[in-house]
mmCIF file of C-alpha atoms in Angstrom:
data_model
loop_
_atom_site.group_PDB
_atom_site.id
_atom_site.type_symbol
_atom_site.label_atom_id
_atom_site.label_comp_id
_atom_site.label_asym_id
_atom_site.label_seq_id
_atom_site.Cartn_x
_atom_site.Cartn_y
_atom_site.Cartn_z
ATOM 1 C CA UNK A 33 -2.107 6.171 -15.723
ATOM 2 C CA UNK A 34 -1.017 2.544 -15.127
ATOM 3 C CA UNK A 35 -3.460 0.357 -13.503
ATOM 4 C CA UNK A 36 -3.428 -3.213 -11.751
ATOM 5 C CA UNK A 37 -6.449 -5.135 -12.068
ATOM 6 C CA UNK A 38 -6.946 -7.818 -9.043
ATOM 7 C CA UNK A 39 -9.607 -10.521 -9.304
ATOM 8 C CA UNK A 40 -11.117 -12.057 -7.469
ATOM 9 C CA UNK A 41 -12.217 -9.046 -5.277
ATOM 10 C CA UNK A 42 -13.543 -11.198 -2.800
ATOM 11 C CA UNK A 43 -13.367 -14.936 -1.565
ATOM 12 C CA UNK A 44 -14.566 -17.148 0.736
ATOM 13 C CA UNK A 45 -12.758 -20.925 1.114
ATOM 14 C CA UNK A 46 -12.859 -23.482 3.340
ATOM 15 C CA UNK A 47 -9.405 -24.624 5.171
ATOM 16 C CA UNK A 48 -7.164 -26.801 2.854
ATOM 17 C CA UNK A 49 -8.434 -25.731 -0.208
ATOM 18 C CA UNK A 50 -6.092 -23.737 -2.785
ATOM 19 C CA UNK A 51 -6.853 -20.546 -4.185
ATOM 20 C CA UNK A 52 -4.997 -18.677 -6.948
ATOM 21 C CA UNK A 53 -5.752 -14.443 -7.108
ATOM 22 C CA UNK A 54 -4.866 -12.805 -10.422
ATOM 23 C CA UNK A 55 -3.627 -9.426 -10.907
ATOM 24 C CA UNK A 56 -3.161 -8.034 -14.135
ATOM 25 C CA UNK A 57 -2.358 -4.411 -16.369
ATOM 26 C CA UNK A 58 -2.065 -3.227 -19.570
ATOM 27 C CA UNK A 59 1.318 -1.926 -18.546
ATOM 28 C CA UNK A 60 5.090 -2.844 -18.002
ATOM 29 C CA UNK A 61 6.509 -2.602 -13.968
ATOM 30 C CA UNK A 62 9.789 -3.101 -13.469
ATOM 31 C CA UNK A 63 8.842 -5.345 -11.112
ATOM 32 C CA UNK A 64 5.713 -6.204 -8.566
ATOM 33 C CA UNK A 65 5.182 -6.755 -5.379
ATOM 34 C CA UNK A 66 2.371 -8.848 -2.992
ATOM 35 C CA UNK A 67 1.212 -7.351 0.313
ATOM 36 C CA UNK A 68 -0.668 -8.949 2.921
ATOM 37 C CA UNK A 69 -2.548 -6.693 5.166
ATOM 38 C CA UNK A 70 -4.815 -7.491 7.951
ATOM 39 C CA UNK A 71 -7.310 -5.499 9.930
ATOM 40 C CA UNK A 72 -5.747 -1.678 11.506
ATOM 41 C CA UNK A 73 -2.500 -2.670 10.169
ATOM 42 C CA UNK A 74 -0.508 -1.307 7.371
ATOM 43 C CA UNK A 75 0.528 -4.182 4.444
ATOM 44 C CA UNK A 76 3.161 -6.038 4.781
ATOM 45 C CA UNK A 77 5.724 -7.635 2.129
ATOM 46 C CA UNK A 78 5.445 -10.937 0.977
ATOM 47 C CA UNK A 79 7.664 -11.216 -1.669
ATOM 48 C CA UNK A 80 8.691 -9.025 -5.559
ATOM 49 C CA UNK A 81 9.434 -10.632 -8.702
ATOM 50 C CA UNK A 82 11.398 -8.582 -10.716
ATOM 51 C CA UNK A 83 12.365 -10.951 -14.026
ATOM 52 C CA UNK A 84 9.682 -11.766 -16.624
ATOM 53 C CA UNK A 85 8.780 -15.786 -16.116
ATOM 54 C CA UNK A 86 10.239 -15.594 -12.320
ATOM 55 C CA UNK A 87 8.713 -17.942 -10.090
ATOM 56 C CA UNK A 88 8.871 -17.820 -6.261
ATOM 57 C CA UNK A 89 7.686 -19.857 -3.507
ATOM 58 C CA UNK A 90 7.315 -18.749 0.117
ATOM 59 C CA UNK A 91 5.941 -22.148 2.167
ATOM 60 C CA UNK A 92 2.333 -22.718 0.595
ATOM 61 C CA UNK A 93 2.605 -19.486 -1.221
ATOM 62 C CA UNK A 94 3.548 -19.346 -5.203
ATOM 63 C CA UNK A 95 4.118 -16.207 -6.767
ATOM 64 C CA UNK A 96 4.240 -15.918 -10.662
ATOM 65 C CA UNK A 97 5.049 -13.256 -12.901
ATOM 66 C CA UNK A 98 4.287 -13.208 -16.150
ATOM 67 C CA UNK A 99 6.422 -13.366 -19.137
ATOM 68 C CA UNK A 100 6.297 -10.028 -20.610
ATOM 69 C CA UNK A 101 6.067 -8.600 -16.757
ATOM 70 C CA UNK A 102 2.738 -7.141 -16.738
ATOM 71 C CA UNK A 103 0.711 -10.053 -14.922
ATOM 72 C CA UNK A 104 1.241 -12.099 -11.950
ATOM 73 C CA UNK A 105 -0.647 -14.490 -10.124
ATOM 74 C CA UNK A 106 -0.536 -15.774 -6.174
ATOM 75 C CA UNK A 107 -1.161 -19.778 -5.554
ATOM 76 C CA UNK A 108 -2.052 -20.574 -1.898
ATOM 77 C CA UNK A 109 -1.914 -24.676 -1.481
ATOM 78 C CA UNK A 110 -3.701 -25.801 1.632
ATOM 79 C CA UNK A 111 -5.598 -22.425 2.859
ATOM 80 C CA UNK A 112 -5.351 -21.730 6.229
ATOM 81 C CA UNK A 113 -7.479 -19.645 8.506
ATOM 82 C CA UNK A 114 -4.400 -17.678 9.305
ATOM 83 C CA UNK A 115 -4.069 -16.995 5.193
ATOM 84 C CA UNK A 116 -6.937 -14.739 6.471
ATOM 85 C CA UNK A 117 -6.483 -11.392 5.102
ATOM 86 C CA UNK A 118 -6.145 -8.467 2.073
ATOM 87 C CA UNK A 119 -3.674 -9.231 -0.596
ATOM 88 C CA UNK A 120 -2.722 -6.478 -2.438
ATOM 89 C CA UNK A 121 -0.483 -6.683 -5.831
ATOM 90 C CA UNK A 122 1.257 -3.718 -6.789
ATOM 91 C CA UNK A 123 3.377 -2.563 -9.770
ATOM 92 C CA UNK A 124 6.113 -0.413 -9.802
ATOM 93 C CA UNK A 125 6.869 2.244 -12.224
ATOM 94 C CA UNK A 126 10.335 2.563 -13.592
ATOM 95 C CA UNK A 127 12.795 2.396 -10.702
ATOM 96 C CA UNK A 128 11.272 5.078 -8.877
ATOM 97 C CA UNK A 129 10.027 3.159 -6.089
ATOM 98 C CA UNK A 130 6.510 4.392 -6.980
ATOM 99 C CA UNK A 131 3.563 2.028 -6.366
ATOM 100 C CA UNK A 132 0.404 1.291 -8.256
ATOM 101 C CA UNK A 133 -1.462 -0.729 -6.228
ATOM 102 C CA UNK A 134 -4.271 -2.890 -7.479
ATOM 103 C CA UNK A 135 -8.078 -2.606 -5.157
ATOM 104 C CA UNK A 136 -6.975 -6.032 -3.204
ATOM 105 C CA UNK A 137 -8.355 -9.758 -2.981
ATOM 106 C CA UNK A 138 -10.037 -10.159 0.404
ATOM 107 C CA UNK A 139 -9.593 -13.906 1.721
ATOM 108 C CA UNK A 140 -11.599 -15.409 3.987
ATOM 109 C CA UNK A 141 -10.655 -19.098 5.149
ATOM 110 C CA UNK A 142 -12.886 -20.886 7.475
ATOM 111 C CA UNK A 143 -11.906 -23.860 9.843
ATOM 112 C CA UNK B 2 14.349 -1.990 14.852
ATOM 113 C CA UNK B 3 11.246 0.474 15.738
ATOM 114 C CA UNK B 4 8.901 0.421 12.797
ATOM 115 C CA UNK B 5 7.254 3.484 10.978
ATOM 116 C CA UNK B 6 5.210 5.192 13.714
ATOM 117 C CA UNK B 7 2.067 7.247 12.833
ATOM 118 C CA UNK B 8 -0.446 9.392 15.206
ATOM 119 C CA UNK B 9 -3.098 9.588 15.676
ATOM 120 C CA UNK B 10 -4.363 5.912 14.803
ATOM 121 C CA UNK B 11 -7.667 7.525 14.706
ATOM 122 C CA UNK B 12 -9.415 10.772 13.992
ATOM 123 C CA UNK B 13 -13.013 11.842 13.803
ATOM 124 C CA UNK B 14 -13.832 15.183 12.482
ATOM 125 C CA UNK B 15 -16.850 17.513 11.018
ATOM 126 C CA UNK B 16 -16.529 18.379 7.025
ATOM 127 C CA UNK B 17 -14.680 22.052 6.307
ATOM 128 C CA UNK B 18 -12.517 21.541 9.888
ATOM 129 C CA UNK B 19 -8.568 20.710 9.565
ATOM 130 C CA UNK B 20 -6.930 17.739 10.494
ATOM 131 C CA UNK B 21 -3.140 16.816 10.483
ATOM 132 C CA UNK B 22 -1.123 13.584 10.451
ATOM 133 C CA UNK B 23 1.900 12.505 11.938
ATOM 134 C CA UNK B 24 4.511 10.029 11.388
ATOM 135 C CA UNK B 25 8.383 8.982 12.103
ATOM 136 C CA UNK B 26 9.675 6.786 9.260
ATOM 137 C CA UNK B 27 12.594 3.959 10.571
ATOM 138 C CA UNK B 28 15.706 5.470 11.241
ATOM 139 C CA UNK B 29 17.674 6.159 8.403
ATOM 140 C CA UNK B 30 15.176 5.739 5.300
ATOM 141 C CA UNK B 31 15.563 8.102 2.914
ATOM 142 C CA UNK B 32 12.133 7.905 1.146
ATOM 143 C CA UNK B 33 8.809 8.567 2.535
ATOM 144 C CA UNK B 34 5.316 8.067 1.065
ATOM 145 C CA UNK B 35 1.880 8.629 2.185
ATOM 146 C CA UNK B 36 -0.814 6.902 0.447
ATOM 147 C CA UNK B 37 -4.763 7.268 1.076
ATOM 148 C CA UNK B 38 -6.915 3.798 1.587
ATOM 149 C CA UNK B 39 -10.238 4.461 0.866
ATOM 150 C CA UNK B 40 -12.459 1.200 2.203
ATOM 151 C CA UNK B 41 -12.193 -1.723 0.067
ATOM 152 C CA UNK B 42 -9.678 0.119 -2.746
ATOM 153 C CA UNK B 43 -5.961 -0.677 -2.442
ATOM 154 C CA UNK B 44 -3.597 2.106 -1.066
ATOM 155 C CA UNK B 45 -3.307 5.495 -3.336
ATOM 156 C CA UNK B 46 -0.293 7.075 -3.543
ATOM 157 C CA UNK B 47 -0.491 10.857 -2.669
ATOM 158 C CA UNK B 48 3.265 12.266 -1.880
ATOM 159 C CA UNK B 49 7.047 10.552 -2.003
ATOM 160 C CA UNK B 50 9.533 12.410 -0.590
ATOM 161 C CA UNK B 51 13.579 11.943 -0.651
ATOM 162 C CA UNK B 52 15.129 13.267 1.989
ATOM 163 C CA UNK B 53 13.809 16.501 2.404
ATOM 164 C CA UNK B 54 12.740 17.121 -1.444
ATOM 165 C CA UNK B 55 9.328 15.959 -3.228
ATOM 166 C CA UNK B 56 9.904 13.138 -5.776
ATOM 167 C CA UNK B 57 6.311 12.855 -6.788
ATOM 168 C CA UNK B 58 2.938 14.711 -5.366
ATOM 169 C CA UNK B 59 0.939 14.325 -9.078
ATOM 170 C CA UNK B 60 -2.278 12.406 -6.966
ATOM 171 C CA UNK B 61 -2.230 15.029 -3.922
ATOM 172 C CA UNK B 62 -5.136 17.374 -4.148
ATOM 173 C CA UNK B 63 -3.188 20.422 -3.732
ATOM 174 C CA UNK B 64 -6.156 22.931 -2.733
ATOM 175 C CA UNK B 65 -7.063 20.808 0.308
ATOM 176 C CA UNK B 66 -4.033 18.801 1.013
ATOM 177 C CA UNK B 67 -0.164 19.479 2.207
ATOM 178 C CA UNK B 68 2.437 17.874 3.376
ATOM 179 C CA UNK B 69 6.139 18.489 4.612
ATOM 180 C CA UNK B 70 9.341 16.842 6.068
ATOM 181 C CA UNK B 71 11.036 19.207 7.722
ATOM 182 C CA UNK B 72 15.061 17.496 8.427
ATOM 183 C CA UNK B 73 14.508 14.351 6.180
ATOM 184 C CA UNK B 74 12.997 12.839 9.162
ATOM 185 C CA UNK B 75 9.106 12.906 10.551
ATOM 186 C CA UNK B 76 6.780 14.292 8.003
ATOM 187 C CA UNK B 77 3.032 15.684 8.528
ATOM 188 C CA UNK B 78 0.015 15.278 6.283
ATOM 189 C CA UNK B 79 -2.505 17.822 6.340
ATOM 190 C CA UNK B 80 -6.172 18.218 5.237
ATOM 191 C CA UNK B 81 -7.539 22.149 5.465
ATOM 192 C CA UNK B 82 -10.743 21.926 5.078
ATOM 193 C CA UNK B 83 -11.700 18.593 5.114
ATOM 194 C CA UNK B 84 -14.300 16.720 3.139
ATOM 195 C CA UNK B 85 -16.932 13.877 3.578
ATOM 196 C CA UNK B 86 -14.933 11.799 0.644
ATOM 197 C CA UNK B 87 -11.434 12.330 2.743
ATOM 198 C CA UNK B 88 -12.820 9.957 5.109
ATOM 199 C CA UNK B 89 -9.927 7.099 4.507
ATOM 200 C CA UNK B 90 -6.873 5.483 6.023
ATOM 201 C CA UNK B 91 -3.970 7.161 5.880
ATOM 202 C CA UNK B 92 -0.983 5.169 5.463
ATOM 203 C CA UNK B 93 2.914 6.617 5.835
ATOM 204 C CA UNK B 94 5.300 4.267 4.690
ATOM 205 C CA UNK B 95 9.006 4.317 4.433
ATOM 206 C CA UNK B 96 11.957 2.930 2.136
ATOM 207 C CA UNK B 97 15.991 2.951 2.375
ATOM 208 C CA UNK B 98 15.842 4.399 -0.947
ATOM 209 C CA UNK B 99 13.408 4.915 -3.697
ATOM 210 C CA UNK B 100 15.843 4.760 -6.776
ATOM 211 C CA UNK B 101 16.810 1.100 -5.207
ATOM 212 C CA UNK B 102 15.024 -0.621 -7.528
ATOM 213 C CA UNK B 103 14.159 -4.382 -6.273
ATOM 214 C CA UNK B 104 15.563 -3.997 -3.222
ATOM 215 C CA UNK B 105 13.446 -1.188 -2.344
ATOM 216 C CA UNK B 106 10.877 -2.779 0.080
ATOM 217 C CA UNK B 107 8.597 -0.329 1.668
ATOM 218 C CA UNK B 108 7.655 -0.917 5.348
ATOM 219 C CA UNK B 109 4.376 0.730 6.200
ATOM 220 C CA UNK B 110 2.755 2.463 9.259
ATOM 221 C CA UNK B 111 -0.637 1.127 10.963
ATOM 222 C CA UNK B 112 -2.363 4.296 9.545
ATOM 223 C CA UNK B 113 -4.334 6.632 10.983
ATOM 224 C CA UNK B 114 -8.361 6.377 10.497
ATOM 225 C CA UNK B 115 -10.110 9.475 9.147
ATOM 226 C CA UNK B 116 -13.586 9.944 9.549
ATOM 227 C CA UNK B 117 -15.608 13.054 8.164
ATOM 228 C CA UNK B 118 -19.041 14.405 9.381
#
């Protein structure tokens, strides 16, 4: 069974510092995806990286994938209580649109 | 465009009662998923369905939990009989098409809140 390990589980930042949250597996995904979910709601996308080495920025947020396509990392520049939230990594297996999903990074920013 | 629907949002029940799930995927996705969220773990996949036909149920605990969509369209989860460690959020989520590869983003429901007694 592939797994996604996400660290840290839990942090707590003030507003405009950056934060980077790791997720990482022994396995290859064909690609991997970032989530951000928020209280009673379901996740939502942020962004997938498909190639190994791809690098891809959404406003403050910088999305890495690693080389050999079995790590990635998410860079948040300038926190902001909105940032606020559960980020969730996930891998997918083969091209079956099946989802491992790591346990989640819970971010707390504070004005 | 109406998002992936799911009722109830919440559900409290005793341990060994039943308990079903509901939800409408947006019009015209092929694949369906439900996945379990057990507080302060990341979603579980349990069943993906395409179209009408199972694609993978290998983490649905088949003595205790169903599920079927009838049409290709709305699907149901069910739990018969429940148990205290069932107590979750489930989440039903939706894709154009699973065998998409990249461009197979999955939108998901709110969820519904299970709670066991």
């Amino acid at each position: 069974t592939q797994l996604l390990e996400q660290s840290p589980q839990f942090l707590s930042i003030q507003e405009g510092e950056n934060l980077t949250v790791y997720c990482n597996s022994s396995s290859v995904f064909s690609s991997l995806q970032w989530y951000r979910q928020e209280p009673g709601e379901g996740p939502v996308l942020l962004v997938t990286v498909v190639t190994g080495g791809e690098v891809k920025k959404l406003k403050r947020l910088t999305f890495q994938f690693g080389d050999a396509r079995k790590d990635s990392s998410l860079h948040i520049t300038a926190a902001q209580p909105g940032d606020t939230g559960l980020y969730l990594c996930a891998g997918e297996e083969g091209n079956t649109g099946k989802l491992i999903f790591g346990q989640g990074t819970t971010l707390q920013v504070k004005p | 465009e109406a998002g992936v629907a799911q009722s109830p949002r919440y559900k409290i029940i005793e341990k060994r009662q039943s308990v079903a799930f509901w939800c409408n995927p947006i019009s015209g996705h092929a694949t369906l998923y439900w996945y379990q969220q057990i507080l302060g773990q990341g979603p579980k996949l349990l069943i993906q369905f395409q179209n009408n036909g199972v694609v993978d149920d290998s983490q649905l605990p088949k003595d205790r939990f169903s599920a079927e969509r009838l049409k290709g369209v709305d699907s149901t989860l069910k739990i018969q009989p429940a148990k205290l460690e069932d107590s979750a959020v489930y989440l039903c989520a939706s894709s154009l098409d699973s065998f998409a590869g990249a461009r197979n983003e999955q939108f998901f429901g709110p969820g519904t809140r299970l709670t066991v007694l």
